[in-house]
Structure formats: C-alpha cells, structure tokens
Amino acid sequence: MIKHHTLVSVGTLTVAALALTGCASGGGDSAGGTTELSLLVNVTPNLTEEFWNELVAPFEEANPGIDVVVQNPGAEGVAAALPRLLTAGDAPDVVQSLPPTVDLAPELVDLSQYDWATGGPLADQYSIDGKYYMAGIGFQLQSLWFYNKTAFEEAGITETPATVEELTAALGKLKDAGWTPIQTGGDWMTSHSLQTLGLPTVVGQDPDWFASMSAGEATFAQTYGPAVETYARWVADGYVPKDALGIKYPDAEQAFLSGKSAIYPMGSWFAGTEAKAEEKAEIGVFAAPAADGVATPAMGANIASPYSILKTSKDTDAAAKLVEFLVTDQTAVADQLEVDGNFRDGYEYEMDELGQELQQIVADTPAEAYTPTGQGYGERTLPTGYSDEINAQTQALIGGTGAADVGTAMDDWFAATIG
C-alpha cells in the first residue's frame, strides 16, 4: 500500500528542531514500526511536489515499512538549506542535487561499499580521497554545439565539424551565407562559449590539468592560450557578435530556437526547452571538437541529480535502499532524466530527434573523457573564484582585449590566488 507522503517545508522542520534543542529528526522508527526517511530535494517548475511524490511512491509500495517524507528547501535552495539544517540538528536522511565537496564530505556516508554508487555516472570524477559520497542518475553534458540544420545546409556544410579547425572554417561559411555564426550572451553565458571551445583540447591533452593549475605547475597562457587566441580571432572576424554581452540568457535561447542564429554553445538542458517549443528551427547537436591531433576530446559534464546520505540518519541501511532505487530503477531514472533533459546510456525515455542525438553522444563518450567545467568538482578543482574570473576575462576578450593580455591576467589571478 502506498503511504501518503507530503512535501514539508524545511523552515517548519527547523523551528521544530530548535524547539527540541538540537534533537536530530533524521530517519528512524515512528509509530507503528515504520521507518521515516526525510529526502531534501530541489523543487523547480519541472521538479514539482507532484513529481517527487510520484517518483518515490513505487519505492514505498515495494517497502511498506519505509515512509519517505520529501523536504522542500524553499527559495534558498538545497545548498543554503542543508548547512542550516545541520546546525539545527535537523539534517535530512538523504539530500539530492548537492555534489559532495571536501568540506561537506565529513557529514556524508561513504558509499564505497555499494556497486551502484562506485559504478554510477561520473562516480570516479566526483570521488574524494578515493571515497564515494554520492550516486547520480546520469549526465548533464556541457561541451556541446547545437546547430541550425538549415543554416548548415545554406552554407554548404555537409558534415558537423570534427576538429576546432573545421569548426572555424564552418563559422566562416556561415557568416558568408548571411548567418550570425555563434549565439552567445552576457552573464555566465560568456565564458561558457570559451570553455566549450577550449576544454576539449586542454583537458584532452592533459587530463590532470585541474591539478596542474591548482599546484602552479602549469600556466593558463601556456595551456589555454591557443583557445583564447582562436576565440579572439572569432571575435575579430565577426563570428561572435560584439553586442553579445548585452544579451540575456532567455533572449539568446529564444533567438537560436527561433532560427535567428546558426550555432549555440549550451548544455544538454537546452534539449528540454527545445522539446517543449511548439515553433522552432530544425536543430541538431555535435560534441565540441578538440584541436587537430587530440585523440580523445574531453567532454565537459556535470552529474545529474546526485544523492548523498547524511551520517546523522538513524537508518542508513534504509536510506541506502532508497538511493539505490532512485539511481538504478529503470523507470525512476528515466523519469528523472526526462524531466530535466539529462541523459544516461541504457536508460532511455521518449525523445525527439535532438534528444536521440544527445543520447548517442553519451553512448560514444568514453568514461575517462568526462571533465568538469568552471571551478570543477571532486578532486578536480580550481581555486575559488575561477568561474567568475574566466567569465570576466572572456567578456574583456569580446570587448577587444587582446588574447595575450587575457592570458597574462589569468596567470596573475592564479598566482595571487594560489599564493
């Protein structure tokens, strides 16, 4: 029998915890011998209360002695709510959407004994000191170039670019055919385009690039310099619109979706938007290529929907059973992947043609090719503030700052930050 489980506000739970002067409410046996597990989740327009209730209902039906209570972090989000709940002695049993960090790891259960955790998507990349503190449902790809198929046809481009050099040539053909070659924008989008260009080569050549940079054993100008120079040429040749910095994310997305531009560097979540659009251009996607000569281009990716178990849980075995269901059950995983446009080889859901192309990219990408983007995750991280700095420098590049100056500025930032 499926039990009634409600979405509980963490604010309400915190007040109750404070009233109990620090008595942890985690999981545990409640009246009637039922184990209650609290699950702190990200609630969005896609990940609604109804979605979460329906997702865990089959688990409860199969485990009548376990009642899952879903917690809503409210406007502050999971990342802000969890530290507050830990301080209040009201930590959940399981937390979703929060990748483990070096600081958070001491609060989490080591899942290394479970094959479903150690063998899951990006498990090795997110491990810390050889231990596995999370299990996820799939991949959120980031090193992608979405493209307008009509634009490619009009420009005489019959195959998607397989190298950076081929991509540059394609951009020239698109401009000559009257198209805006690259759709990008301001805010966080700016550096996303540079990283889509650079990381497949940088990390493809040096899988330990994050560690080398953090240790001061490599420089940005040496490793990332060629990509910055290529991007500067793209700007100079008009492939990147000089007014891009004034374009907001929703406007950039809509411009590409409606067929006003040719290529859009964006993460796989765009496929969710594309699938829901009633009027749209015919859109395809290809994995961001590396420079000629790089055998295996790196693929930027984040884990989709990571789950971790808190040490404060009163029943970690029951919590582990819940997480195993959430990250391995065919229907549960497929439903989670579909709702946010994420992907995992072997777990399919109803997809349009674009979704199928992304699924094929996942199938074709070797596990060792995945890399973090931005500041990184797991043990592959860069100094705090890197994402903001590379974004600012990419904006300067679009504004006319030279590639060499950007490389120098980034190296100065690393030197000052690392000390």
Coordinates of N, CA, C and O in Angstrom, one line a residue, residues 200-362:
P200 N 37.8 20.8 -24.4 CA 38.0 19.5 -25.1 C 39.5 19.3 -25.5 O 40.0 18.2 -25.4
T201 N 40.2 20.4 -25.8 CA 41.6 20.3 -26.2 C 42.5 20.3 -24.9 O 43.4 19.5 -24.7
V202 N 42.2 21.3 -24.1 CA 43.1 21.5 -22.9 C 43.1 20.2 -22.0 O 44.2 19.7 -21.6
V203 N 42.0 19.7 -21.7 CA 41.9 18.5 -20.8 C 42.2 17.2 -21.6 O 42.7 16.3 -21.1
G204 N 41.9 17.3 -22.9 CA 42.2 16.2 -23.8 C 43.7 15.9 -23.9 O 44.2 14.8 -24.0
Q205 N 44.5 17.0 -23.8 CA 45.9 16.9 -23.9 C 46.5 16.6 -22.5 O 47.5 16.0 -22.4
D206 N 45.9 17.1 -21.4 CA 46.4 16.9 -20.1 C 45.2 16.6 -19.1 O 44.6 17.6 -18.6
P207 N 44.9 15.4 -18.9 CA 43.8 15.0 -18.0 C 44.0 15.5 -16.6 O 43.0 15.6 -15.9
D208 N 45.2 15.8 -16.2 CA 45.5 16.3 -14.9 C 45.6 17.9 -14.9 O 46.2 18.4 -14.0
W209 N 45.0 18.5 -15.8 CA 45.1 20.0 -16.0 C 44.6 20.7 -14.7 O 45.3 21.6 -14.3
F210 N 43.5 20.3 -14.1 CA 43.0 21.0 -12.9 C 44.0 20.9 -11.8 O 44.3 21.9 -11.2
A211 N 44.6 19.7 -11.6 CA 45.6 19.6 -10.5 C 46.9 20.4 -10.9 O 47.5 21.1 -10.0
S212 N 47.3 20.4 -12.1 CA 48.5 21.1 -12.5 C 48.3 22.6 -12.3 O 49.2 23.3 -11.9
M213 N 47.1 23.1 -12.7 CA 46.9 24.6 -12.5 C 46.8 24.9 -11.0 O 47.3 26.0 -10.6
S214 N 46.1 24.1 -10.2 CA 46.0 24.4 -8.8 C 47.3 24.4 -8.0 O 47.5 25.0 -7.0
A215 N 48.2 23.5 -8.6 CA 49.5 23.4 -7.9 C 50.5 24.4 -8.4 O 51.7 24.4 -8.0
G216 N 50.1 25.2 -9.4 CA 51.1 26.2 -10.0 C 52.1 25.5 -10.9 O 53.2 26.1 -11.2
E217 N 51.8 24.3 -11.4 CA 52.8 23.6 -12.2 C 52.6 23.9 -13.7 O 53.3 23.4 -14.5
A218 N 51.5 24.6 -14.0 CA 51.2 24.9 -15.4 C 50.6 26.4 -15.4 O 50.2 26.9 -14.4
T219 N 50.6 27.0 -16.5 CA 50.1 28.4 -16.6 C 48.9 28.4 -17.6 O 48.8 27.6 -18.5
F220 N 48.0 29.3 -17.3 CA 46.8 29.5 -18.2 C 47.3 29.8 -19.6 O 46.7 29.3 -20.6
A221 N 48.2 30.8 -19.7 CA 48.6 31.2 -21.0 C 49.2 30.1 -21.9 O 49.0 30.0 -23.1
Q222 N 49.9 29.2 -21.2 CA 50.5 28.1 -21.9 C 49.5 27.1 -22.4 O 49.5 26.6 -23.5
T223 N 48.6 26.7 -21.5 CA 47.7 25.6 -21.7 C 46.4 26.1 -22.5 O 45.9 25.4 -23.4
Y224 N 45.8 27.2 -22.0 CA 44.6 27.7 -22.6 C 44.8 28.7 -23.7 O 43.9 29.1 -24.4
G225 N 46.1 29.2 -23.8 CA 46.4 30.3 -24.7 C 45.9 30.1 -26.1 O 45.3 31.0 -26.7
P226 N 46.1 28.9 -26.7 CA 45.7 28.7 -28.1 C 44.2 28.8 -28.3 O 43.7 29.4 -29.3
A227 N 43.4 28.4 -27.3 CA 41.9 28.5 -27.4 C 41.5 30.0 -27.3 O 40.6 30.4 -28.0
V228 N 42.2 30.7 -26.4 CA 41.9 32.1 -26.3 C 42.2 32.9 -27.6 O 41.5 33.8 -28.0
E229 N 43.3 32.5 -28.2 CA 43.7 33.1 -29.4 C 42.7 32.8 -30.5 O 42.3 33.7 -31.3
T230 N 42.2 31.6 -30.6 CA 41.2 31.2 -31.6 C 39.9 32.0 -31.3 O 39.3 32.5 -32.3
Y231 N 39.5 32.1 -30.1 CA 38.3 32.8 -29.8 C 38.4 34.3 -30.1 O 37.5 34.9 -30.6
A232 N 39.6 34.9 -29.9 CA 39.9 36.3 -30.2 C 39.7 36.5 -31.7 O 39.2 37.5 -32.2
R233 N 40.2 35.5 -32.5 CA 40.1 35.6 -34.0 C 38.6 35.5 -34.4 O 38.2 36.2 -35.3
W234 N 37.9 34.7 -33.7 CA 36.4 34.6 -34.0 C 35.7 35.9 -33.7 O 34.9 36.3 -34.5
V235 N 36.1 36.6 -32.7 CA 35.5 37.9 -32.4 C 35.9 38.9 -33.4 O 35.1 39.6 -34.0
A236 N 37.2 38.9 -33.8 CA 37.7 39.8 -34.8 C 37.1 39.6 -36.2 O 36.8 40.6 -36.9
D237 N 36.8 38.4 -36.5 CA 36.2 38.0 -37.8 C 34.7 38.1 -37.8 O 34.0 37.9 -38.8
G238 N 34.1 38.5 -36.7 CA 32.6 38.7 -36.6 C 31.8 37.5 -36.4 O 30.6 37.5 -36.6
Y239 N 32.5 36.4 -36.0 CA 31.7 35.2 -35.7 C 31.0 35.2 -34.4 O 30.0 34.6 -34.2
V240 N 31.5 36.0 -33.4 CA 30.9 36.3 -32.2 C 30.4 37.7 -32.2 O 31.2 38.6 -32.2
P241 N 29.1 38.0 -32.1 CA 28.6 39.4 -32.2 C 29.2 40.2 -31.1 O 29.2 39.8 -29.9
K242 N 29.6 41.4 -31.4 CA 30.2 42.3 -30.4 C 29.2 42.8 -29.4 O 29.5 43.3 -28.4
D243 N 27.9 42.7 -29.8 CA 26.8 43.2 -28.8 C 26.3 42.0 -28.0 O 25.4 42.1 -27.2
A244 N 27.1 40.9 -28.0 CA 26.6 39.7 -27.3 C 26.5 39.9 -25.8 O 25.6 39.4 -25.1
L245 N 27.4 40.8 -25.2 CA 27.4 41.0 -23.8 C 26.1 41.6 -23.2 O 25.8 41.5 -22.1
G246 N 25.3 42.2 -24.1 CA 24.1 42.8 -23.7 C 22.9 41.9 -23.8 O 21.7 42.3 -23.6
I247 N 23.1 40.6 -24.3 CA 22.0 39.7 -24.5 C 21.8 38.8 -23.3 O 22.8 38.1 -22.8
K248 N 20.6 38.7 -22.8 CA 20.3 37.9 -21.6 C 20.1 36.4 -22.1 O 19.7 36.2 -23.2
Y249 N 20.3 35.5 -21.1 CA 20.1 34.1 -21.4 C 18.8 33.7 -22.1 O 18.8 33.1 -23.1
P250 N 17.6 34.2 -21.5 CA 16.4 33.8 -22.2 C 16.3 34.3 -23.6 O 15.7 33.6 -24.5
D251 N 16.8 35.5 -23.9 CA 16.8 36.1 -25.2 C 17.7 35.3 -26.2 O 17.4 35.1 -27.3
A252 N 18.9 35.0 -25.7 CA 19.8 34.2 -26.5 C 19.2 32.8 -26.9 O 19.3 32.4 -28.0
E253 N 18.6 32.2 -25.9 CA 18.0 30.9 -26.1 C 16.9 31.0 -27.2 O 16.8 30.2 -28.1
Q254 N 16.0 32.0 -27.0 CA 14.9 32.2 -27.9 C 15.4 32.6 -29.3 O 14.8 32.1 -30.3
A255 N 16.4 33.4 -29.4 CA 16.9 33.8 -30.7 C 17.4 32.5 -31.5 O 17.1 32.4 -32.7
F256 N 18.1 31.7 -30.8 CA 18.6 30.5 -31.5 C 17.5 29.5 -31.8 O 17.4 29.0 -32.9
L257 N 16.6 29.3 -30.9 CA 15.5 28.4 -31.0 C 14.6 28.8 -32.2 O 14.1 28.0 -32.9
S258 N 14.4 30.1 -32.4 CA 13.6 30.6 -33.5 C 14.3 30.7 -34.8 O 13.6 31.1 -35.8
G259 N 15.6 30.4 -34.9 CA 16.2 30.3 -36.2 C 16.9 31.6 -36.6 O 17.2 31.8 -37.8
K260 N 17.3 32.4 -35.6 CA 18.0 33.7 -35.9 C 19.5 33.6 -35.9 O 20.2 34.6 -36.2
S261 N 20.1 32.4 -35.5 CA 21.5 32.3 -35.4 C 21.8 30.8 -35.8 O 20.9 29.9 -35.8
A262 N 23.1 30.5 -36.0 CA 23.5 29.2 -36.6 C 24.0 28.2 -35.6 O 23.6 27.0 -35.6
I263 N 24.8 28.6 -34.6 CA 25.4 27.7 -33.6 C 25.3 28.2 -32.2 O 25.5 29.4 -32.0
Y264 N 24.9 27.4 -31.3 CA 24.6 27.8 -29.9 C 25.4 26.9 -29.0 O 25.1 25.7 -28.8
P265 N 26.5 27.4 -28.3 CA 27.1 26.6 -27.3 C 26.3 26.6 -26.0 O 26.1 27.6 -25.3
M266 N 25.8 25.4 -25.6 CA 25.0 25.3 -24.4 C 25.0 23.9 -23.9 O 25.3 22.9 -24.6
G267 N 24.5 23.7 -22.7 CA 24.5 22.4 -22.1 C 23.3 21.6 -22.5 O 22.3 22.2 -23.2
S268 N 23.2 20.4 -22.2 CA 22.2 19.5 -22.7 C 20.8 19.8 -22.2 O 19.8 19.4 -22.8
W269 N 20.7 20.7 -21.2 CA 19.4 21.1 -20.7 C 18.6 21.8 -21.7 O 17.4 21.9 -21.7
F270 N 19.3 22.4 -22.7 CA 18.6 23.1 -23.8 C 17.7 22.1 -24.5 O 16.6 22.6 -25.1
A271 N 18.0 20.9 -24.6 CA 17.1 19.9 -25.3 C 15.8 19.9 -24.6 O 14.8 19.6 -25.3
G272 N 15.7 20.1 -23.3 CA 14.4 20.1 -22.7 C 13.5 21.3 -23.1 O 12.3 21.1 -23.3
T273 N 14.2 22.4 -23.3 CA 13.5 23.6 -23.8 C 13.0 23.3 -25.3 O 11.9 23.6 -25.7
E274 N 13.9 22.8 -26.1 CA 13.7 22.6 -27.5 C 12.5 21.6 -27.6 O 11.6 21.8 -28.5
A275 N 12.4 20.6 -26.8 CA 11.4 19.5 -26.9 C 10.0 20.1 -26.6 O 9.0 19.7 -27.2
K276 N 10.0 21.2 -25.8 CA 8.7 21.7 -25.4 C 8.2 22.9 -26.3 O 7.0 23.3 -26.3
A277 N 9.1 23.4 -27.2 CA 8.8 24.5 -28.0 C 7.9 24.1 -29.2 O 8.1 23.1 -29.8
E278 N 6.8 24.8 -29.4 CA 5.9 24.5 -30.5 C 6.4 25.0 -31.8 O 6.2 24.3 -32.8
E279 N 7.1 26.1 -31.8 CA 7.6 26.6 -33.1 C 9.1 26.8 -32.9 O 9.6 27.4 -32.0
K280 N 9.9 26.1 -33.8 CA 11.3 26.1 -33.6 C 12.0 25.7 -34.9 O 11.4 25.2 -35.8
A281 N 13.3 26.1 -35.0 CA 14.1 25.7 -36.1 C 14.4 24.2 -36.0 O 14.3 23.6 -35.0
E282 N 14.9 23.7 -37.1 CA 15.4 22.3 -37.1 C 16.8 22.3 -36.6 O 17.7 22.8 -37.2
I283 N 16.9 21.7 -35.4 CA 18.2 21.8 -34.6 C 18.9 20.5 -34.4 O 18.2 19.5 -34.1
G284 N 20.2 20.4 -34.6 CA 21.0 19.3 -34.3 C 22.0 19.6 -33.3 O 22.1 20.7 -32.8
V285 N 22.9 18.7 -33.0 CA 23.9 18.9 -31.9 C 25.1 18.0 -32.2 O 25.0 16.9 -32.8
F286 N 26.3 18.5 -31.9 CA 27.5 17.7 -32.0 C 28.4 18.0 -30.8 O 28.4 19.1 -30.2
A287 N 29.2 17.0 -30.4 CA 30.1 17.2 -29.3 C 31.2 18.2 -29.7 O 31.7 18.2 -30.8
A288 N 31.6 19.0 -28.8 CA 32.6 20.0 -29.0 C 33.9 19.3 -29.4 O 34.4 18.5 -28.7
P289 N 34.4 19.7 -30.6 CA 35.7 19.0 -31.0 C 36.9 19.6 -30.4 O 36.9 20.7 -29.8
A290 N 38.0 18.9 -30.4 CA 39.3 19.4 -30.0 C 40.1 19.8 -31.2 O 39.7 19.6 -32.3
A291 N 41.3 20.4 -30.9 CA 42.2 20.7 -32.0 C 42.7 19.5 -32.7 O 42.7 18.4 -32.1
D292 N 43.0 19.7 -33.9 CA 43.6 18.6 -34.7 C 44.7 17.9 -34.0 O 45.6 18.6 -33.5
G293 N 44.7 16.6 -33.9 CA 45.7 15.8 -33.3 C 45.4 15.3 -31.9 O 46.2 14.5 -31.4
V294 N 44.4 15.8 -31.3 CA 44.0 15.4 -29.9 C 43.1 14.1 -30.1 O 42.0 14.2 -30.7
A295 N 43.6 13.0 -29.6 CA 42.9 11.7 -29.9 C 41.5 11.6 -29.3 O 40.6 11.2 -30.0
T296 N 41.4 12.0 -28.0 CA 40.1 11.9 -27.3 C 39.7 13.3 -26.8 O 40.2 13.6 -25.7
P297 N 38.9 14.0 -27.4 CA 38.4 15.3 -26.8 C 37.7 15.1 -25.5 O 37.0 14.2 -25.3
A298 N 38.0 16.0 -24.6 CA 37.3 15.9 -23.3 C 35.9 16.4 -23.4 O 35.6 17.3 -24.3
M299 N 35.0 15.9 -22.6 CA 33.6 16.3 -22.7 C 33.2 16.8 -21.3 O 33.2 16.1 -20.3
G300 N 33.0 18.1 -21.3 CA 32.5 18.8 -20.0 C 31.2 18.2 -19.6 O 30.3 18.1 -20.5
A301 N 31.0 17.9 -18.4 CA 29.8 17.3 -17.9 C 29.6 17.5 -16.4 O 30.6 17.5 -15.7
N302 N 28.4 17.6 -15.9 CA 28.1 17.5 -14.5 C 27.2 16.3 -14.2 O 26.6 15.8 -15.1
I303 N 27.3 15.9 -13.0 CA 26.4 14.8 -12.6 C 24.9 15.3 -12.5 O 24.7 16.4 -12.1
A304 N 24.0 14.5 -13.0 CA 22.6 14.8 -12.9 C 22.0 14.2 -11.6 O 22.2 13.0 -11.4
S305 N 21.4 15.1 -10.8 CA 20.7 14.6 -9.6 C 21.5 13.7 -8.7 O 21.2 12.6 -8.5
P306 N 22.6 14.3 -8.1 CA 23.4 13.4 -7.2 C 22.6 13.2 -5.8 O 21.9 14.2 -5.4
Y307 N 22.7 12.1 -5.3 CA 22.1 11.8 -4.0 C 23.2 11.4 -3.0 O 24.1 10.6 -3.3
S308 N 23.1 11.9 -1.8 CA 24.1 11.6 -0.7 C 23.3 11.3 0.6 O 22.1 11.7 0.7
I309 N 23.9 10.5 1.5 CA 23.2 10.1 2.7 C 24.0 10.8 3.9 O 25.2 10.8 3.9
L310 N 23.3 11.4 4.8 CA 23.8 12.1 5.9 C 24.2 11.1 7.0 O 23.4 10.2 7.3
K311 N 25.3 11.3 7.7 CA 25.7 10.4 8.8 C 24.8 10.5 9.9 O 24.7 9.5 10.7
T312 N 24.0 11.6 10.0 CA 23.1 11.7 11.2 C 21.8 10.9 11.0 O 21.0 10.8 11.9
S313 N 21.7 10.2 9.8 CA 20.5 9.4 9.6 C 20.4 8.3 10.6 O 21.4 7.7 10.9
K314 N 19.2 8.0 11.1 CA 19.0 7.0 12.1 C 18.9 5.6 11.5 O 18.9 4.6 12.2
D315 N 18.8 5.6 10.1 CA 18.7 4.3 9.5 C 19.4 4.4 8.1 O 18.8 4.6 7.1
T316 N 20.7 4.3 8.1 CA 21.5 4.5 6.9 C 21.2 3.3 5.9 O 21.3 3.5 4.7
D317 N 20.9 2.1 6.4 CA 20.6 1.0 5.5 C 19.3 1.3 4.7 O 19.3 1.0 3.5
A318 N 18.3 1.8 5.4 CA 17.0 2.1 4.7 C 17.3 3.3 3.7 O 16.8 3.3 2.6
A319 N 18.1 4.2 4.1 CA 18.5 5.4 3.2 C 19.2 4.9 2.0 O 19.0 5.4 0.9
A320 N 20.1 3.9 2.2 CA 20.9 3.4 1.1 C 19.9 2.6 0.1 O 20.1 2.7 -1.1
K321 N 18.9 2.0 0.7 CA 18.0 1.3 -0.2 C 17.2 2.3 -1.0 O 16.9 2.0 -2.2
L322 N 16.8 3.4 -0.4 CA 16.1 4.5 -1.2 C 17.0 5.0 -2.3 O 16.5 5.2 -3.4
V323 N 18.2 5.3 -2.0 CA 19.1 5.9 -3.0 C 19.4 4.9 -4.1 O 19.4 5.3 -5.3
E324 N 19.5 3.6 -3.8 CA 19.7 2.6 -4.8 C 18.5 2.6 -5.8 O 18.7 2.5 -7.0
F325 N 17.4 2.7 -5.2 CA 16.2 2.7 -6.1 C 16.2 4.0 -7.0 O 15.9 3.9 -8.2
L326 N 16.5 5.1 -6.4 CA 16.5 6.4 -7.2 C 17.5 6.4 -8.3 O 17.3 7.1 -9.3
V327 N 18.6 5.7 -8.2 CA 19.7 5.8 -9.2 C 19.8 4.6 -10.1 O 20.7 4.5 -11.0
T328 N 19.0 3.5 -9.8 CA 19.1 2.3 -10.6 C 17.8 1.8 -11.2 O 17.8 1.2 -12.3
D329 N 16.7 2.1 -10.6 CA 15.4 1.6 -11.1 C 15.1 2.2 -12.5 O 15.2 3.5 -12.7
Q330 N 14.8 1.4 -13.4 CA 14.7 1.8 -14.8 C 13.7 3.0 -15.0 O 14.0 4.0 -15.6
T331 N 12.5 2.8 -14.4 CA 11.5 3.8 -14.6 C 11.9 5.1 -13.8 O 11.7 6.2 -14.3
A332 N 12.3 4.9 -12.6 CA 12.7 6.1 -11.7 C 13.8 6.9 -12.4 O 13.7 8.2 -12.4
V333 N 14.8 6.3 -12.9 CA 15.9 7.0 -13.5 C 15.4 7.7 -14.8 O 15.7 8.9 -15.0
A334 N 14.7 7.0 -15.6 CA 14.2 7.5 -16.9 C 13.3 8.7 -16.6 O 13.4 9.7 -17.4
D335 N 12.5 8.6 -15.6 CA 11.6 9.8 -15.3 C 12.4 11.0 -14.9 O 12.1 12.1 -15.3
Q336 N 13.4 10.8 -14.1 CA 14.3 11.9 -13.6 C 15.1 12.5 -14.8 O 15.2 13.7 -14.9
L337 N 15.6 11.6 -15.6 CA 16.3 12.1 -16.8 C 15.5 13.0 -17.7 O 15.9 14.1 -18.1
E338 N 14.3 12.5 -18.0 CA 13.4 13.2 -18.9 C 13.0 14.5 -18.4 O 12.9 15.5 -19.2
V339 N 12.7 14.6 -17.1 CA 12.1 15.9 -16.6 C 13.0 17.1 -16.7 O 12.6 18.2 -16.9
D340 N 14.3 16.8 -16.7 CA 15.3 17.9 -16.8 C 16.2 17.8 -18.0 O 17.2 18.5 -18.1
G341 N 15.9 16.9 -19.0 CA 16.7 16.9 -20.2 C 18.1 16.3 -20.0 O 19.0 16.8 -20.6
N342 N 18.2 15.3 -19.1 CA 19.5 14.7 -18.9 C 19.6 13.3 -19.6 O 18.6 12.8 -20.0
F343 N 20.8 12.7 -19.5 CA 21.0 11.5 -20.3 C 21.9 10.5 -19.6 O 22.7 10.8 -18.8
R344 N 21.6 9.2 -20.0 CA 22.5 8.1 -19.4 C 22.3 6.9 -20.4 O 21.2 6.5 -20.7
D345 N 23.4 6.4 -20.8 CA 23.4 5.3 -21.7 C 22.7 4.1 -21.0 O 23.0 3.7 -19.9
G346 N 21.7 3.5 -21.7 CA 21.0 2.4 -21.2 C 19.7 2.7 -20.5 O 18.9 1.8 -20.2
Y347 N 19.5 4.0 -20.3 CA 18.2 4.5 -19.7 C 17.6 5.4 -20.6 O 17.9 6.6 -20.7
E348 N 16.6 4.9 -21.4 CA 16.0 5.7 -22.4 C 14.6 6.1 -22.0 O 13.9 5.5 -21.3
Y349 N 14.2 7.3 -22.6 CA 12.8 7.7 -22.5 C 12.4 8.3 -23.8 O 13.2 8.3 -24.7
E350 N 11.1 8.7 -23.9 CA 10.7 9.2 -25.2 C 11.4 10.5 -25.6 O 11.3 11.5 -24.8
M351 N 12.1 10.4 -26.7 CA 12.9 11.6 -27.1 C 12.6 12.0 -28.5 O 12.2 11.1 -29.3
D352 N 12.7 13.3 -28.8 CA 12.7 13.7 -30.2 C 14.0 13.5 -30.8 O 15.0 12.9 -30.2
E353 N 14.2 13.9 -32.0 CA 15.4 13.6 -32.8 C 16.6 14.2 -32.1 O 17.7 13.6 -32.0
L354 N 16.5 15.4 -31.5 CA 17.6 16.1 -30.9 C 18.0 15.3 -29.6 O 19.2 15.1 -29.3
G355 N 17.1 14.8 -28.9 CA 17.4 14.0 -27.7 C 18.1 12.8 -28.1 O 19.0 12.3 -27.4
Q356 N 17.7 12.1 -29.2 CA 18.4 10.9 -29.6 C 19.8 11.2 -30.0 O 20.7 10.4 -29.8
E357 N 20.1 12.4 -30.6 CA 21.4 12.7 -31.0 C 22.3 12.9 -29.7 O 23.5 12.5 -29.7
L358 N 21.7 13.5 -28.7 CA 22.4 13.6 -27.4 C 22.7 12.3 -26.8 O 23.8 12.1 -26.2
Q359 N 21.7 11.4 -26.8 CA 21.9 10.1 -26.2 C 23.0 9.4 -26.9 O 23.8 8.6 -26.3
Q360 N 23.2 9.6 -28.2 CA 24.2 8.9 -29.0 C 25.6 9.5 -28.6 O 26.6 8.8 -28.5
I361 N 25.7 10.8 -28.3 CA 26.9 11.4 -27.8 C 27.3 10.8 -26.5 O 28.5 10.5 -26.3
V362 N 26.3 10.5 -25.6 CA 26.6 9.9 -24.3 C 27.2 8.5 -24.6 O 28.2 8.1 -24.0

